[in-house]
CSV table of C-alpha atoms in Angstrom, one decimal:
chain,number,residue,atom,x,y,z
A,85,UNK,CA,-151.3,-114.7,19.7
A,86,UNK,CA,-151.1,-112.6,22.4
A,87,UNK,CA,-154.8,-111.7,23.4
A,88,UNK,CA,-153.8,-107.4,24.2
A,89,UNK,CA,-156.1,-106.2,27.5
A,90,UNK,CA,-155.7,-102.6,28.9
A,91,UNK,CA,-154.9,-103.9,32.2
A,92,UNK,CA,-152.7,-106.8,34.0
A,93,UNK,CA,-152.1,-108.1,37.1
A,94,UNK,CA,-148.1,-108.1,38.7
A,95,UNK,CA,-146.4,-109.4,41.6
A,96,UNK,CA,-145.3,-106.8,44.0
A,97,UNK,CA,-143.4,-107.0,47.2
A,98,UNK,CA,-145.3,-104.3,49.7
A,99,UNK,CA,-144.2,-102.4,52.4
A,100,UNK,CA,-146.3,-100.6,54.1
A,101,UNK,CA,-147.0,-99.5,58.0
A,102,UNK,CA,-143.6,-101.1,59.1
A,103,UNK,CA,-144.5,-104.1,57.4
A,104,UNK,CA,-143.3,-106.3,54.2
A,105,UNK,CA,-145.7,-109.1,52.1
A,106,UNK,CA,-146.0,-110.5,48.9
A,107,UNK,CA,-149.2,-108.6,46.8
A,108,UNK,CA,-150.9,-108.5,43.4
A,109,UNK,CA,-151.3,-104.9,41.7
A,110,UNK,CA,-153.0,-104.1,38.6
A,111,UNK,CA,-151.1,-102.0,36.6
A,112,UNK,CA,-152.2,-100.5,33.5
A,113,UNK,CA,-150.5,-102.3,29.6
A,114,UNK,CA,-148.3,-100.8,27.2
A,115,UNK,CA,-147.9,-101.7,23.8
A,116,UNK,CA,-146.4,-100.5,20.9
A,117,UNK,CA,-149.5,-99.4,18.6
A,118,UNK,CA,-148.3,-98.8,15.2
A,119,UNK,CA,-151.0,-96.3,13.3
A,120,UNK,CA,-151.0,-97.8,9.2
A,121,UNK,CA,-152.4,-95.8,6.3
A,122,UNK,CA,-152.8,-97.8,2.8
A,123,UNK,CA,-150.5,-100.6,4.5
A,124,UNK,CA,-147.2,-98.3,4.8
A,125,UNK,CA,-146.6,-97.7,8.9
A,126,UNK,CA,-147.3,-93.7,9.8
A,127,UNK,CA,-146.4,-93.5,13.4
A,128,UNK,CA,-145.7,-96.1,16.4
A,129,UNK,CA,-146.8,-94.7,19.6
A,130,UNK,CA,-146.5,-96.7,22.8
A,131,UNK,CA,-150.3,-96.9,24.2
A,132,UNK,CA,-153.3,-98.4,25.8
A,133,UNK,CA,-154.8,-101.0,23.5
A,134,UNK,CA,-158.3,-99.5,24.3
A,135,UNK,CA,-160.5,-97.4,22.4
A,136,UNK,CA,-158.4,-97.7,19.3
A,137,UNK,CA,-160.8,-96.7,16.4
A,138,UNK,CA,-161.2,-93.3,18.7
A,139,UNK,CA,-157.0,-93.4,18.4
A,140,UNK,CA,-157.1,-94.0,14.8
A,141,UNK,CA,-160.1,-90.8,14.2
A,142,UNK,CA,-158.6,-88.3,16.8
A,143,UNK,CA,-154.9,-89.2,15.7
A,144,UNK,CA,-155.4,-88.6,11.8
A,145,UNK,CA,-157.8,-85.4,12.4
A,146,UNK,CA,-155.0,-84.0,14.7
A,147,UNK,CA,-152.3,-84.9,12.2
A,148,UNK,CA,-153.8,-83.0,10.0
A,149,UNK,CA,-154.1,-86.5,7.7
A,150,UNK,CA,-157.8,-85.9,7.5
A,151,UNK,CA,-160.2,-83.1,8.1
A,152,UNK,CA,-162.8,-84.8,8.6
A,153,UNK,CA,-163.5,-88.3,10.1
A,154,UNK,CA,-165.8,-88.9,7.3
A,155,UNK,CA,-163.1,-89.4,5.2
A,156,UNK,CA,-161.9,-92.7,7.2
A,157,UNK,CA,-163.7,-95.7,5.1
A,158,UNK,CA,-162.3,-98.1,7.6
A,159,UNK,CA,-160.4,-99.0,10.4
A,160,UNK,CA,-159.0,-102.6,11.4
A,161,UNK,CA,-157.0,-103.1,14.8
A,162,UNK,CA,-154.9,-106.4,14.0
A,163,UNK,CA,-152.9,-108.2,16.6
A,164,UNK,CA,-149.1,-109.0,15.9
A,165,UNK,CA,-147.0,-110.5,18.2
A,166,UNK,CA,-145.7,-107.8,19.8
A,167,UNK,CA,-148.0,-105.2,19.6
A,168,UNK,CA,-151.0,-104.0,17.7
A,169,UNK,CA,-151.4,-102.7,14.0
A,170,UNK,CA,-154.1,-100.2,13.4
A,171,UNK,CA,-154.7,-99.9,9.7
A,172,UNK,CA,-156.5,-97.3,8.3
A,173,UNK,CA,-158.0,-96.8,5.0
A,174,UNK,CA,-158.8,-93.6,4.0
A,175,UNK,CA,-161.0,-92.2,0.6
A,176,UNK,CA,-158.5,-92.7,-2.3
A,177,UNK,CA,-157.7,-88.6,-2.4
A,178,UNK,CA,-156.4,-88.7,1.1
A,179,UNK,CA,-154.8,-91.6,0.3
A,180,UNK,CA,-152.9,-89.8,-2.6
A,181,UNK,CA,-152.4,-87.2,-0.8
A,182,UNK,CA,-150.6,-88.5,2.3
A,183,UNK,CA,-148.6,-90.8,-0.4
A,184,UNK,CA,-147.3,-87.5,-1.6
A,185,UNK,CA,-146.5,-86.1,1.9
A,186,UNK,CA,-144.1,-89.0,2.7
A,187,UNK,CA,-142.3,-88.8,-0.7
A,188,UNK,CA,-141.2,-85.4,0.5
A,189,UNK,CA,-139.9,-86.2,4.1
A,190,UNK,CA,-136.6,-86.0,4.9
A,191,UNK,CA,-136.2,-88.9,7.6
A,192,UNK,CA,-137.7,-91.1,10.0
A,193,UNK,CA,-139.5,-89.3,13.3
A,194,UNK,CA,-140.6,-90.2,16.5
A,195,UNK,CA,-143.6,-89.5,18.8
A,196,UNK,CA,-144.8,-86.7,20.0
A,197,UNK,CA,-145.0,-84.6,16.5
A,198,UNK,CA,-145.4,-87.9,14.1
A,199,UNK,CA,-144.9,-87.2,10.4
A,200,UNK,CA,-143.1,-83.6,10.8
A,201,UNK,CA,-140.4,-83.0,8.6
A,202,UNK,CA,-139.7,-79.6,9.6
A,203,UNK,CA,-139.7,-76.8,12.4
A,204,UNK,CA,-142.2,-74.6,10.4
A,205,UNK,CA,-144.4,-77.7,10.8
A,206,UNK,CA,-143.8,-78.5,14.4
A,207,UNK,CA,-145.3,-74.7,14.9
A,208,UNK,CA,-148.0,-75.3,12.5
A,209,UNK,CA,-150.9,-72.6,12.4
A,210,UNK,CA,-153.4,-73.3,15.4
A,211,UNK,CA,-157.1,-72.8,14.2
A,212,UNK,CA,-158.9,-69.5,15.5
A,213,UNK,CA,-160.8,-69.6,18.4
A,214,UNK,CA,-161.1,-66.1,19.2
A,215,UNK,CA,-165.1,-65.3,18.4
A,216,UNK,CA,-166.4,-68.6,20.0
A,217,UNK,CA,-169.1,-68.2,22.6
A,218,UNK,CA,-168.7,-70.7,25.4
A,219,UNK,CA,-168.2,-69.7,28.8
A,220,UNK,CA,-167.8,-71.6,32.3
A,221,UNK,CA,-168.6,-70.8,35.9
A,222,UNK,CA,-165.8,-71.1,38.6
A,223,UNK,CA,-168.2,-74.0,39.9
A,224,UNK,CA,-168.5,-75.5,36.3
A,225,UNK,CA,-164.5,-76.0,36.3
A,226,UNK,CA,-164.4,-77.5,39.0
A,227,UNK,CA,-166.9,-80.2,38.4
A,228,UNK,CA,-165.4,-80.8,35.4
A,229,UNK,CA,-162.4,-82.2,37.1
A,230,UNK,CA,-164.4,-83.7,39.6
A,231,UNK,CA,-166.1,-85.4,37.0
A,232,UNK,CA,-163.3,-86.4,35.1
A,233,UNK,CA,-161.4,-88.0,38.7
A,234,UNK,CA,-164.4,-90.2,39.1
A,235,UNK,CA,-164.9,-91.4,35.8
A,236,UNK,CA,-161.7,-93.3,35.1
A,237,UNK,CA,-161.6,-96.7,36.0
A,238,UNK,CA,-158.8,-97.7,34.5
A,239,UNK,CA,-156.5,-94.9,36.8
A,240,UNK,CA,-158.6,-95.6,40.1
A,241,UNK,CA,-157.2,-99.4,39.8
A,242,UNK,CA,-154.0,-98.8,38.2
A,243,UNK,CA,-153.0,-95.0,39.1
A,244,UNK,CA,-151.3,-94.7,36.3
A,245,UNK,CA,-153.0,-93.4,33.3
A,246,UNK,CA,-154.0,-90.2,31.7
A,247,UNK,CA,-157.7,-89.1,31.6
A,248,UNK,CA,-159.5,-86.9,28.7
A,249,UNK,CA,-162.5,-85.4,29.2
A,250,UNK,CA,-165.6,-83.6,27.2
A,251,UNK,CA,-167.8,-81.5,29.3
A,252,UNK,CA,-170.5,-79.6,28.0
A,253,UNK,CA,-172.6,-77.1,30.2
A,254,UNK,CA,-175.8,-78.7,31.2
A,255,UNK,CA,-174.5,-82.1,30.4
A,256,UNK,CA,-171.9,-82.3,32.3
A,257,UNK,CA,-169.1,-85.1,31.0
A,258,UNK,CA,-170.5,-86.8,27.5
A,259,UNK,CA,-167.0,-88.7,26.4
A,260,UNK,CA,-163.7,-89.8,28.6
A,261,UNK,CA,-160.7,-91.3,27.4
A,262,UNK,CA,-157.7,-92.9,28.9
A,263,UNK,CA,-154.2,-94.0,27.8
A,264,UNK,CA,-150.9,-94.0,30.0
A,265,UNK,CA,-149.5,-91.6,27.3
A,266,UNK,CA,-151.5,-87.7,27.9
A,267,UNK,CA,-151.4,-87.1,24.2
A,268,UNK,CA,-152.7,-90.5,23.0
A,269,UNK,CA,-155.7,-90.1,25.4
A,270,UNK,CA,-156.9,-86.5,23.9
A,271,UNK,CA,-156.3,-88.2,20.6
A,272,UNK,CA,-158.8,-90.8,21.6
A,273,UNK,CA,-161.6,-87.9,23.2
A,274,UNK,CA,-161.2,-86.1,20.2
A,275,UNK,CA,-161.6,-89.1,17.9
A,276,UNK,CA,-165.1,-90.1,20.2
A,277,UNK,CA,-166.2,-86.8,19.8
A,278,UNK,CA,-166.2,-86.5,16.5
A,279,UNK,CA,-167.8,-89.8,16.4
A,280,UNK,CA,-170.5,-88.6,18.6
A,281,UNK,CA,-170.9,-86.3,16.5
A,282,UNK,CA,-170.4,-83.5,18.6
A,283,UNK,CA,-169.4,-79.7,17.8
A,284,UNK,CA,-166.1,-79.5,19.9
A,285,UNK,CA,-167.1,-75.5,20.3
A,286,UNK,CA,-170.2,-76.7,22.7
A,287,UNK,CA,-167.7,-77.8,25.5
A,288,UNK,CA,-164.5,-77.5,26.9
A,289,UNK,CA,-161.5,-79.9,26.5
A,290,UNK,CA,-160.2,-81.3,30.8
A,291,UNK,CA,-157.1,-83.5,31.0
A,292,UNK,CA,-155.5,-84.4,33.8
A,293,UNK,CA,-151.9,-83.8,32.5
A,294,UNK,CA,-149.8,-80.8,32.2
A,295,UNK,CA,-149.9,-78.1,29.2
A,296,UNK,CA,-147.6,-78.7,26.5
A,297,UNK,CA,-148.0,-77.0,23.4
A,298,UNK,CA,-149.0,-80.2,21.8
A,299,UNK,CA,-152.2,-80.4,23.8
A,300,UNK,CA,-153.4,-77.0,23.5
A,301,UNK,CA,-152.9,-77.7,19.8
A,302,UNK,CA,-155.1,-80.6,19.7
A,303,UNK,CA,-157.8,-79.0,21.2
A,304,UNK,CA,-157.5,-76.5,19.2
A,305,UNK,CA,-157.8,-79.1,16.3
A,306,UNK,CA,-161.0,-80.0,17.9
A,307,UNK,CA,-162.7,-76.5,18.3
A,308,UNK,CA,-162.8,-75.8,21.6
A,309,UNK,CA,-162.5,-73.2,22.7
A,310,UNK,CA,-161.6,-73.7,26.7
A,311,UNK,CA,-159.0,-76.0,27.8
A,312,UNK,CA,-158.7,-76.9,31.5
A,313,UNK,CA,-155.7,-78.9,33.5
A,314,UNK,CA,-154.8,-80.2,37.1
A,315,UNK,CA,-151.1,-79.4,36.1
A,316,UNK,CA,-149.0,-76.3,35.0
A,317,UNK,CA,-148.7,-75.4,31.3
A,318,UNK,CA,-145.1,-74.3,29.7
A,319,UNK,CA,-144.4,-71.5,28.4
A,320,UNK,CA,-145.1,-72.1,24.8
A,321,UNK,CA,-148.0,-74.0,25.2
A,322,UNK,CA,-149.5,-70.2,27.0
A,323,UNK,CA,-148.4,-68.4,23.7
A,324,UNK,CA,-149.6,-71.0,21.4
A,325,UNK,CA,-153.2,-70.5,23.8
A,326,UNK,CA,-153.5,-66.6,23.7
A,327,UNK,CA,-152.8,-66.8,19.5
A,328,UNK,CA,-155.6,-69.6,19.3
A,329,UNK,CA,-158.1,-67.5,21.4
A,330,UNK,CA,-158.1,-70.1,23.7
A,331,UNK,CA,-159.0,-70.4,27.2
A,332,UNK,CA,-156.1,-71.5,29.1
A,333,UNK,CA,-157.2,-72.6,33.1
A,334,UNK,CA,-154.6,-75.1,34.8
A,335,UNK,CA,-154.1,-75.9,38.0
A,336,UNK,CA,-157.6,-76.7,38.7
A,337,UNK,CA,-158.2,-78.9,42.3
A,338,UNK,CA,-161.1,-78.4,43.9
A,339,UNK,CA,-161.8,-74.9,43.9
A,340,UNK,CA,-158.9,-73.5,43.0
A,341,UNK,CA,-157.7,-72.6,39.3
A,342,UNK,CA,-155.3,-70.5,37.6
A,343,UNK,CA,-156.2,-68.8,34.1
A,344,UNK,CA,-153.6,-68.2,31.9
A,345,UNK,CA,-155.6,-66.6,28.6
A,346,UNK,CA,-158.8,-65.3,27.6
A,347,UNK,CA,-160.2,-65.1,31.1
A,348,UNK,CA,-163.2,-63.8,29.9
A,349,UNK,CA,-164.7,-66.9,29.2
A,350,UNK,CA,-164.7,-67.9,32.7
A,351,UNK,CA,-167.6,-66.5,34.8
A,352,UNK,CA,-166.1,-65.2,38.4
A,353,UNK,CA,-168.1,-62.9,40.0
A,354,UNK,CA,-169.5,-65.1,42.8
A,355,UNK,CA,-165.1,-65.4,43.6
A,356,UNK,CA,-163.9,-62.6,46.1
A,357,UNK,CA,-161.1,-60.5,44.2
A,358,UNK,CA,-158.3,-59.8,46.3
A,359,UNK,CA,-155.6,-57.3,45.6
């Protein structure tokens, strides 16, 4: 039976500074990860084989399968020949609700929006965050992004994985998770935040990827009122953040950043305004 590790060494031919030589490079593993409930596979994601209990918790919450991780009775990771099966046991009423949901599904689904059988479900309403009071300064945004960069050991070795962190003012980053998939990294983070008993409204989500609508939906489901990214958002992500009352900060690099929605949560008094 293969043992799945989050990284491995592979041979390469390196061409640098006009010279060529054989070398070795550390690369992240990418394996099929099945998420199964009650013995039936719900989705198969390509991901990094690490922090899979957090993945199970976060995925279950963001996909609307459960509303609280207390509704998960057990998570068991089973190694298969070519991948991993994360077997999730729910409390009985949630197991039954999921069985009913499966009966009404029109057919198989792909990754990204797993278990979705209609356009309306893909564009599901997001939790309303308008009244949440969390605020950040420009320096805290910069600190959050820099701290996330320093807290990604797998990325430092491979330069090939995404990171997601939870930044609490006065405490800094309290949780970080990595994965080859940006959605997976955020699901793992959400699972970790829930397992730590943290209130999503107490901090900001920081990610190393672009912002698609799913990333906004997941941050809103966590209950975090501020989402910070190093890359740009899509138009739909901006509209969804506006609808949710979520502050969307993107292109955050060094001391620079751009605010797309709910700028009132970001204190910019120390920054010079220009016309």
